[in-house]
PDB file of C-alpha atoms in Angstrom:
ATOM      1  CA  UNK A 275      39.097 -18.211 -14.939  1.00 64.00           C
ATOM      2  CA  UNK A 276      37.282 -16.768 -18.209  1.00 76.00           C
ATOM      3  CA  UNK A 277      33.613 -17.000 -16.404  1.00 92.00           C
ATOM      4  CA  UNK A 278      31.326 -15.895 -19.242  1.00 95.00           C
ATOM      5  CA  UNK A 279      32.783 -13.974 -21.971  1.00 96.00           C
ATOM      6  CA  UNK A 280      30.868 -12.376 -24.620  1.00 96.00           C
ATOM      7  CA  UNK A 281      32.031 -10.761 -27.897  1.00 96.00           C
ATOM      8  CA  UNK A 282      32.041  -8.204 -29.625  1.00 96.00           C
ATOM      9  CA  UNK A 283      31.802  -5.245 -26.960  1.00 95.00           C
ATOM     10  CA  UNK A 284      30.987  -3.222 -29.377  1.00 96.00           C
ATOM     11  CA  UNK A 285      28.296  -3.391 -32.691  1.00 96.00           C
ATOM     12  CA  UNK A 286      27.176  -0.626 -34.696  1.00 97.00           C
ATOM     13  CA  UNK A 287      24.144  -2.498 -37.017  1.00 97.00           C
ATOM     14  CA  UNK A 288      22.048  -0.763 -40.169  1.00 97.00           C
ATOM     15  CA  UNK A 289      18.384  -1.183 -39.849  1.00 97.00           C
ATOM     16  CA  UNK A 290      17.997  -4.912 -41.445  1.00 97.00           C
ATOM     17  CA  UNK A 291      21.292  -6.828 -40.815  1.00 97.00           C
ATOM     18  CA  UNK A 292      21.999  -9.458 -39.069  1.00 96.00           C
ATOM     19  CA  UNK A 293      24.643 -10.603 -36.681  1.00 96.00           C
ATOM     20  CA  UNK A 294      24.972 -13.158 -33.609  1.00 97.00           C
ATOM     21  CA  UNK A 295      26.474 -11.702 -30.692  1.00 98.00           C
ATOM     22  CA  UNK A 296      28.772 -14.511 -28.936  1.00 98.00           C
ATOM     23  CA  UNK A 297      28.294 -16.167 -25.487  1.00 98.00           C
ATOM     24  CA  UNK A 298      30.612 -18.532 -23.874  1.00 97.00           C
ATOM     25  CA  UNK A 299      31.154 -20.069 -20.066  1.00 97.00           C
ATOM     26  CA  UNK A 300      33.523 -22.558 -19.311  1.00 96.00           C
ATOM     27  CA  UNK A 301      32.224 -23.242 -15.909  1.00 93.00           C
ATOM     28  CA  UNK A 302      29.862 -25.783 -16.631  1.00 93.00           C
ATOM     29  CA  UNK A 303      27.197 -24.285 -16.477  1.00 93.00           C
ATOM     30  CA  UNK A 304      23.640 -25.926 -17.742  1.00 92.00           C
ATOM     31  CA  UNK A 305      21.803 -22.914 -17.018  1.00 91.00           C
ATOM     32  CA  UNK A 306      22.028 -19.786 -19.936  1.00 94.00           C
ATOM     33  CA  UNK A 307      20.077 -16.482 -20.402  1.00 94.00           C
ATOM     34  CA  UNK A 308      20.811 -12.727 -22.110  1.00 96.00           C
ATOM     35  CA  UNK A 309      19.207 -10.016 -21.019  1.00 95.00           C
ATOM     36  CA  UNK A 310      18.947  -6.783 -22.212  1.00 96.00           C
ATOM     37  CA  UNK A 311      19.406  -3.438 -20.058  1.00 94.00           C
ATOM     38  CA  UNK A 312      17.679  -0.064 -21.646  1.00 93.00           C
ATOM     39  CA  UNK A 313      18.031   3.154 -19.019  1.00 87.00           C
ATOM     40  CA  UNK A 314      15.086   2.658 -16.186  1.00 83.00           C
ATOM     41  CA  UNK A 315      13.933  -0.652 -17.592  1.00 86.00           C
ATOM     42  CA  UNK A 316      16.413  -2.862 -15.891  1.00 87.00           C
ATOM     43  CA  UNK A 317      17.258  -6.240 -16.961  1.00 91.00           C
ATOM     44  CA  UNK A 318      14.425  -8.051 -19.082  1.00 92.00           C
ATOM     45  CA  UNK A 319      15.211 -11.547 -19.910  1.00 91.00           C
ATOM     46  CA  UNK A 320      15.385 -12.955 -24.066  1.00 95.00           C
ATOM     47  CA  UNK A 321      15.798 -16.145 -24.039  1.00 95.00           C
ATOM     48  CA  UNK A 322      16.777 -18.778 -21.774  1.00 92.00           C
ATOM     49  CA  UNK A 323      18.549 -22.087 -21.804  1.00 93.00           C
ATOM     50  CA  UNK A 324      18.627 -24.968 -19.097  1.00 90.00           C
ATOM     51  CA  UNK A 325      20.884 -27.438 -21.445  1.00 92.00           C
ATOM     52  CA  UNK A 326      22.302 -28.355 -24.501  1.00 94.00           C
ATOM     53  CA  UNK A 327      18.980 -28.411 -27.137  1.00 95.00           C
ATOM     54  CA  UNK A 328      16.955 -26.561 -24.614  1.00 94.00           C
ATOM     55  CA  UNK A 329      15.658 -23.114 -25.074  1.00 95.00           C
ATOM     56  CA  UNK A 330      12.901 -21.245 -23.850  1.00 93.00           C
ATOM     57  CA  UNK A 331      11.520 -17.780 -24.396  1.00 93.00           C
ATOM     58  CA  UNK A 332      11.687 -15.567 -21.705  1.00 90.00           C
ATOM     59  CA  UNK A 333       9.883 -11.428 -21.228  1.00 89.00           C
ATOM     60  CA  UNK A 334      11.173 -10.290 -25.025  1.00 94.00           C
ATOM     61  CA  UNK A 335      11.771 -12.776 -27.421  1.00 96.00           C
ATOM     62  CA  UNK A 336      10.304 -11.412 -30.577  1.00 96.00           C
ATOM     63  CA  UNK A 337      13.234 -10.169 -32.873  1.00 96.00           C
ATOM     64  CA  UNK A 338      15.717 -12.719 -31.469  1.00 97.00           C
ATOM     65  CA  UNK A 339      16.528 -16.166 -32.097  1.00 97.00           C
ATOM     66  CA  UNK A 340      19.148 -18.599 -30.000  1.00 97.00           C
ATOM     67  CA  UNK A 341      20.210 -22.207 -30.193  1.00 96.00           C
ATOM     68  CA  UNK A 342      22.255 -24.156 -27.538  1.00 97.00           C
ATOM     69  CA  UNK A 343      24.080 -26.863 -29.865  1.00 97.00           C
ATOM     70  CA  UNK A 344      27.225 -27.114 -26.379  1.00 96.00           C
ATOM     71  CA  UNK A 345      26.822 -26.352 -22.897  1.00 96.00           C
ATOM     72  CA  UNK A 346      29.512 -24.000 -23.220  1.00 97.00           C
ATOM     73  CA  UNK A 347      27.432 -21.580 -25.960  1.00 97.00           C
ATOM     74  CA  UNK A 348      24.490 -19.891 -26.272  1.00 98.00           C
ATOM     75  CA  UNK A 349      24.699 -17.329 -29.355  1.00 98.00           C
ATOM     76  CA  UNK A 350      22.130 -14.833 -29.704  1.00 98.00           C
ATOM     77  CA  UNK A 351      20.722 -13.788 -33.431  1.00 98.00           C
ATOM     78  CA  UNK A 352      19.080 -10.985 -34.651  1.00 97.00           C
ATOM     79  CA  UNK A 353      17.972 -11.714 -37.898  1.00 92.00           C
ATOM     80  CA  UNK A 354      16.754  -8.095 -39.056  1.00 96.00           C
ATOM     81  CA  UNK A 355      17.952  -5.790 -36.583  1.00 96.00           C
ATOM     82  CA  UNK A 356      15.220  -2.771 -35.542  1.00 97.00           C
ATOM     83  CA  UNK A 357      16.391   0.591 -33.893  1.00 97.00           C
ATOM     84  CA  UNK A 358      14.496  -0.678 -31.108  1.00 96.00           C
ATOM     85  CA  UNK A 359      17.395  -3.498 -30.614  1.00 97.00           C
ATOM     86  CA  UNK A 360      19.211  -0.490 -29.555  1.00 97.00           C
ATOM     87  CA  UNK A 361      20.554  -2.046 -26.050  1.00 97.00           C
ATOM     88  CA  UNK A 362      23.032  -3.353 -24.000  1.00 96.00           C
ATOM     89  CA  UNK A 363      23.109  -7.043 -24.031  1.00 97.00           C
ATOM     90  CA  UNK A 364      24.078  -9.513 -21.052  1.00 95.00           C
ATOM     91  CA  UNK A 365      24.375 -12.717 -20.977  1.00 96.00           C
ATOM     92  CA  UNK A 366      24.466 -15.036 -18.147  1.00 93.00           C
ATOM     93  CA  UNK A 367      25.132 -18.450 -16.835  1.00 93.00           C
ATOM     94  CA  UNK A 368      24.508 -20.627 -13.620  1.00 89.00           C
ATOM     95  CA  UNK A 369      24.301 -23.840 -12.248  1.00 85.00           C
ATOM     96  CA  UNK A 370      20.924 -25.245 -11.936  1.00 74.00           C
ATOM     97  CA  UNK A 371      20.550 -25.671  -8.090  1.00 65.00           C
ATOM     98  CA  UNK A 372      18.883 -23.107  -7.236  1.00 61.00           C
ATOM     99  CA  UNK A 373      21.516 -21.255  -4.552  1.00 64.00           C
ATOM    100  CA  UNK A 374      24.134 -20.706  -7.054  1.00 74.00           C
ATOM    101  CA  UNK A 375      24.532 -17.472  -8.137  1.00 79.00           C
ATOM    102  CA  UNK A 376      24.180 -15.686 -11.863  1.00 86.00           C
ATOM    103  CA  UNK A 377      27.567 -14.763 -13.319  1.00 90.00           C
ATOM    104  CA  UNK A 378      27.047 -12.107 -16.065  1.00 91.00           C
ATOM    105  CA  UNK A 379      29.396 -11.708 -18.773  1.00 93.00           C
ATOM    106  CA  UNK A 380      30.669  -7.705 -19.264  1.00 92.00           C
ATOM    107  CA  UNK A 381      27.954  -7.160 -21.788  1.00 94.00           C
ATOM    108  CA  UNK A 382      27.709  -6.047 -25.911  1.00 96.00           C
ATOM    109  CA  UNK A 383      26.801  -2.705 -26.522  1.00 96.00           C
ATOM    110  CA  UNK A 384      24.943  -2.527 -29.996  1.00 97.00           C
ATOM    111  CA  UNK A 385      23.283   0.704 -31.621  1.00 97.00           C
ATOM    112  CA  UNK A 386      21.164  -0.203 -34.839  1.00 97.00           C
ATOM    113  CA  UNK A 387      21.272   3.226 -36.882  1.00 96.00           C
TER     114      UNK A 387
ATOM    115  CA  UNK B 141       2.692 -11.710 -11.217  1.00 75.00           C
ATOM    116  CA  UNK B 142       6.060 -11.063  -9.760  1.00 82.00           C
ATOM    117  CA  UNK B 143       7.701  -7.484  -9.696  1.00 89.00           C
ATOM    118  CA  UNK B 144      10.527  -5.561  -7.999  1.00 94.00           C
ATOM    119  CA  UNK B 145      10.181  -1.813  -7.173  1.00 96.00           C
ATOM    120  CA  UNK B 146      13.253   0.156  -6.234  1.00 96.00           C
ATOM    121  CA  UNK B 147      11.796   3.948  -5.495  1.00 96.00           C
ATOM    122  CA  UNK B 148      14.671   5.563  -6.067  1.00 95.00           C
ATOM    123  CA  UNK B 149      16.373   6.214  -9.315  1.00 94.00           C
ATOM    124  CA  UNK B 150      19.530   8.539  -7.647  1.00 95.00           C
ATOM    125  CA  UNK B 151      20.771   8.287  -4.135  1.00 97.00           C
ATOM    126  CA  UNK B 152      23.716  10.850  -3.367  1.00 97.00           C
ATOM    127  CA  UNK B 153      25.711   9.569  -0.163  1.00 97.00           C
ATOM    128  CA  UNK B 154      28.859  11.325   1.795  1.00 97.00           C
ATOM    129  CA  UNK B 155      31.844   9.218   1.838  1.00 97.00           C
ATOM    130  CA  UNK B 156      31.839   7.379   5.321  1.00 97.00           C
ATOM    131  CA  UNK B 157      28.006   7.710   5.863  1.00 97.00           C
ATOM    132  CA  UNK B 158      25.675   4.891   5.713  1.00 97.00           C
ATOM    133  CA  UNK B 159      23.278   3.574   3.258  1.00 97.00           C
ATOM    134  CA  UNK B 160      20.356   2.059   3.057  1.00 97.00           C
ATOM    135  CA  UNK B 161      18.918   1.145  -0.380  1.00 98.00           C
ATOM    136  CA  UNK B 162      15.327   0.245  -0.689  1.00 98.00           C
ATOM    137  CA  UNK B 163      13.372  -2.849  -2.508  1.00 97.00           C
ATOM    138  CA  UNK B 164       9.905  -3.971  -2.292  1.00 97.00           C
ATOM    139  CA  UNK B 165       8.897  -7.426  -4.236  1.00 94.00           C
ATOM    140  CA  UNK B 166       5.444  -8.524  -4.970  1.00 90.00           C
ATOM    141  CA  UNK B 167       5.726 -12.390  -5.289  1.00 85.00           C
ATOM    142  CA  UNK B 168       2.557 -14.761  -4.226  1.00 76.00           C
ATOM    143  CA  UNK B 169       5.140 -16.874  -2.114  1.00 78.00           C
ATOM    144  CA  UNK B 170       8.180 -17.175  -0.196  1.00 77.00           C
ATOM    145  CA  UNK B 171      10.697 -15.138  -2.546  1.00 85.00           C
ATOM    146  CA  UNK B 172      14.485 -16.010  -3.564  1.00 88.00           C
ATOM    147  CA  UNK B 173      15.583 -12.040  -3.126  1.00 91.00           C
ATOM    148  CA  UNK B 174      18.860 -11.134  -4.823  1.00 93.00           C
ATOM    149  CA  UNK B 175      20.595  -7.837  -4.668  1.00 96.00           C
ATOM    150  CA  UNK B 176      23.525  -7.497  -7.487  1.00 95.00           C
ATOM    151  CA  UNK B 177      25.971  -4.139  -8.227  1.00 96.00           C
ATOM    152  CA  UNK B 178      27.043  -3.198 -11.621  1.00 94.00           C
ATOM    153  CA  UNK B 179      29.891  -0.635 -11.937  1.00 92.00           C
ATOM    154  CA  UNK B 180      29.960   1.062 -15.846  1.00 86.00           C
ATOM    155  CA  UNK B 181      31.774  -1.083 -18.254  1.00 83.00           C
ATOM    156  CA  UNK B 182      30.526  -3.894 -16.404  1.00 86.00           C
ATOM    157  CA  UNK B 183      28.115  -7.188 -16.061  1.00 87.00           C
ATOM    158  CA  UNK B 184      26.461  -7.666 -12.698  1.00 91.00           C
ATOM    159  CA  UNK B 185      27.698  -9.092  -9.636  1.00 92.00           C
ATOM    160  CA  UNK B 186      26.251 -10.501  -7.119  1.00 92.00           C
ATOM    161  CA  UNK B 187      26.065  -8.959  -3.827  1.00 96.00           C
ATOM    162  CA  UNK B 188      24.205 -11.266  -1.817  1.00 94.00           C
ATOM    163  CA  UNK B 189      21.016 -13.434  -1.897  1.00 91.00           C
ATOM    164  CA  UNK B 190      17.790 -14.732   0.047  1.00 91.00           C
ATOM    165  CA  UNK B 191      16.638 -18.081   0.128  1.00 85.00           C
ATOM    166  CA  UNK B 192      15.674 -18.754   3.667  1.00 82.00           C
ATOM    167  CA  UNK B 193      16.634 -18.887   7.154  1.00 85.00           C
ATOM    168  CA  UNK B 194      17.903 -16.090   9.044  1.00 88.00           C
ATOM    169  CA  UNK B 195      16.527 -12.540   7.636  1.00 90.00           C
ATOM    170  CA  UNK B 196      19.640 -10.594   8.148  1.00 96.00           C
ATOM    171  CA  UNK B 197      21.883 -11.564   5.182  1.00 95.00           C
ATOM    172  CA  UNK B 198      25.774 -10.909   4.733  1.00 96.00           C
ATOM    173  CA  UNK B 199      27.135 -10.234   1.397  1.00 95.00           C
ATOM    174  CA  UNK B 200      30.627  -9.064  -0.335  1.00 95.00           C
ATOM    175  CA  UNK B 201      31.863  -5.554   0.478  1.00 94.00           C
ATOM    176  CA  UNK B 202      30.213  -4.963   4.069  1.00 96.00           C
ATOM    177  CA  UNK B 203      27.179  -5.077   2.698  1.00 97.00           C
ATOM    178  CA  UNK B 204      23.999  -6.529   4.342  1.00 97.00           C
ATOM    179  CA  UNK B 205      20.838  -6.768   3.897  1.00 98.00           C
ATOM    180  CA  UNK B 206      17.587  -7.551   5.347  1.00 96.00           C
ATOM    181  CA  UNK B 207      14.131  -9.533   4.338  1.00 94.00           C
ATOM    182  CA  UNK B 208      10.887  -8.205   5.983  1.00 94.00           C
ATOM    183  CA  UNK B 209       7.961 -10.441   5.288  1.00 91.00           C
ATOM    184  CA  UNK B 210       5.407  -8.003   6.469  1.00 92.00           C
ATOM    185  CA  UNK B 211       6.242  -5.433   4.407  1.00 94.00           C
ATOM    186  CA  UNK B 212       7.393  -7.098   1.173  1.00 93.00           C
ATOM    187  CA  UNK B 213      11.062  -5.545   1.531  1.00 96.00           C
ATOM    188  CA  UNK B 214      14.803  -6.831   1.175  1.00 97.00           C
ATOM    189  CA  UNK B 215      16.749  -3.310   1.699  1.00 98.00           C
ATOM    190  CA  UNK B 216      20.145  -3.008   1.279  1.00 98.00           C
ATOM    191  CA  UNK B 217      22.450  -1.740   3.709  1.00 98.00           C
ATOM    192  CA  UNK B 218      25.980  -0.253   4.505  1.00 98.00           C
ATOM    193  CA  UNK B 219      27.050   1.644   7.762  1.00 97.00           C
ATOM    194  CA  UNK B 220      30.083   3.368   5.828  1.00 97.00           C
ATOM    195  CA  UNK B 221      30.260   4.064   1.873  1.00 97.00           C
ATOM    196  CA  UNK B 222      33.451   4.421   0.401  1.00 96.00           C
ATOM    197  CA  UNK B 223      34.066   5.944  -3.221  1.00 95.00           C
ATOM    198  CA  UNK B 224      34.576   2.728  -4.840  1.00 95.00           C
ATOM    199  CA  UNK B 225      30.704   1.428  -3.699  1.00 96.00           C
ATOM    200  CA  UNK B 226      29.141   3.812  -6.713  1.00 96.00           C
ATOM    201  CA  UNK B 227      28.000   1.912  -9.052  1.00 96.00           C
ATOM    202  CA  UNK B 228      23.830   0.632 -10.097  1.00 95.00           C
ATOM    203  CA  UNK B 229      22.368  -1.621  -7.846  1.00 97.00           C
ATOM    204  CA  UNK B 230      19.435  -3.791  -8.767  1.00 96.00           C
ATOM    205  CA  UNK B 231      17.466  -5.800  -6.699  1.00 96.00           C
ATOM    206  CA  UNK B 232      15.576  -9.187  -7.916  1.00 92.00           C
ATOM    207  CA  UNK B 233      13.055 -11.486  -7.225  1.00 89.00           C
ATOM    208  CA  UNK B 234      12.873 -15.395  -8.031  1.00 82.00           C
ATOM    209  CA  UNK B 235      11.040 -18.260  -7.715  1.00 72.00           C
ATOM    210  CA  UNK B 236      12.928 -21.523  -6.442  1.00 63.00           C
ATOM    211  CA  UNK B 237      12.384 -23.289 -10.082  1.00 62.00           C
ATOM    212  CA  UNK B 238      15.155 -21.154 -11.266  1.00 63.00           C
ATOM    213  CA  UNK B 239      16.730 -18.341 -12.893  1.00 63.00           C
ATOM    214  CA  UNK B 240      14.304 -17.797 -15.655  1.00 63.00           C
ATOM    215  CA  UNK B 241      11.984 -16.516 -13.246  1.00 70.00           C
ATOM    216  CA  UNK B 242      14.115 -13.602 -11.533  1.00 81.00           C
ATOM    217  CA  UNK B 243      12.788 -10.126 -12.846  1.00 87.00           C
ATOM    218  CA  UNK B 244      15.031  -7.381 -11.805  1.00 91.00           C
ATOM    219  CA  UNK B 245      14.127  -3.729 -10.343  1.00 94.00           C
ATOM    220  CA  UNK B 246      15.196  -0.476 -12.534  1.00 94.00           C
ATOM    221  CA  UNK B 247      18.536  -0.202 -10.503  1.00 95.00           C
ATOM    222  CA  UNK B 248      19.086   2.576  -8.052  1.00 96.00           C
ATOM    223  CA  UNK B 249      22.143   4.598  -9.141  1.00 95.00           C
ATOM    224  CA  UNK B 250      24.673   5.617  -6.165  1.00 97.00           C
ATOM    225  CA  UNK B 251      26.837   8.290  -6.404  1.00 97.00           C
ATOM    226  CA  UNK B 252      28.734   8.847  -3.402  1.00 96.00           C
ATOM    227  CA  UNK B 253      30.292  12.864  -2.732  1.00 95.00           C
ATOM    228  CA  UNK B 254      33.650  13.256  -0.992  1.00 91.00           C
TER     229      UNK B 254
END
């Protein structure tokens, strides 16, 4: 089983550019979300999605845009990338019921110089 | 509105003593409590969760944990580390309308001495 897969691992952005980083589950899941982890802040949640053409903002939206066109995607933009995107990235997936557990994919790493 | 503490940042354990890792939530109502581990390289996993029902909860890996109403706590627990258990753990607190709602503590970092 895949899970939740996320590409790249790795992204090294200039102050300005864009990029998507990639999210994909092939569990089904209707439930999507990406996080992102900076040392002693923890997880703060992006965006969120609980189906195809939903979205939601969640704690820190502003800099990042997502769409959910398939239940299996949930891409996350950066439009002009700021130092302060400087983060580890999650995303994560779930069923809706409310006992099923998060699975988080391994995570993108991006620096914006 | 909601928030997870976890007081400490660095806990240094001996291999084959026990653990105890501590939470406190702040939530208005009856919490969903999560505790997840992430070892470096890596997403999150879940360890084990709180819904309802019996206080004492079992996870993966021997550990347990347990929710205290009165004093707003969900501490993890292990009576014997091994080498392979450090790693970041982060407790989280939810709502029951769903994951958008969980907020996450700042992780307590175990490192575990031989």
């Amino acid at each position: 089983n895949a899970g939740v897969t996320q590409t790249p691992k790795f992204q090294v952005l200039k102050t300005g550019q864009s990029m998507t980083l990639q999210c994909a589950q092939d569990m089904n899941h209707e439930y999507m979300s990406w996080y992102r982890q900076d040392p002693g802040m923890g997880l703060r949640l992006i965006h969120y999605s609980v189906g195809a053409g939903i979205t939601d903002q969640g704690e820190v939206p502003n800099g990042y845009n997502v769409s959910r066109s398939t239940t299996e995607d949930f891409p996350l933009r950066l439009l002009s990338a700021a130092p302060s995107q400087t983060s580890v990235y999650f995303c994560a997936s779930s069923l809706q019921r409310n006992n099923s557990p998060l699975h988080f994919g391994n995570g993108t790493r991006l620096t914006v110089t | 509105a909601q928030s997870v503490t976890q007081p400490d940042i660095h806990i240094t354990v001996s291999e084959g003593a026990s653990l105890e890792l501590r939470c406190n939530y702040s939530y208005g109502a009856t919490p969903y409590l999560f505790w997840y581990v992430q070892s470096p390289g890596q997403g999150l996993q879940l360890l084990l969760k709180y819904f309802s029902g019996d206080t004492l909860v079992q996870g993966i890996k021997g550990f347990e944990a347990e929710f205290k109403r009165s004093q707003s706590s969900f501490n993890l627990r292990k009576p014997s580390v091994h080498w392979s258990d450090a790693a970041e753990y982060f407790c989280a607190v939810g709502a029951s309308s769903g994951y958008s709602t969980l907020t996450f503590g700042k992780g307590t970092m175990l490192l575990v001495s031989p």
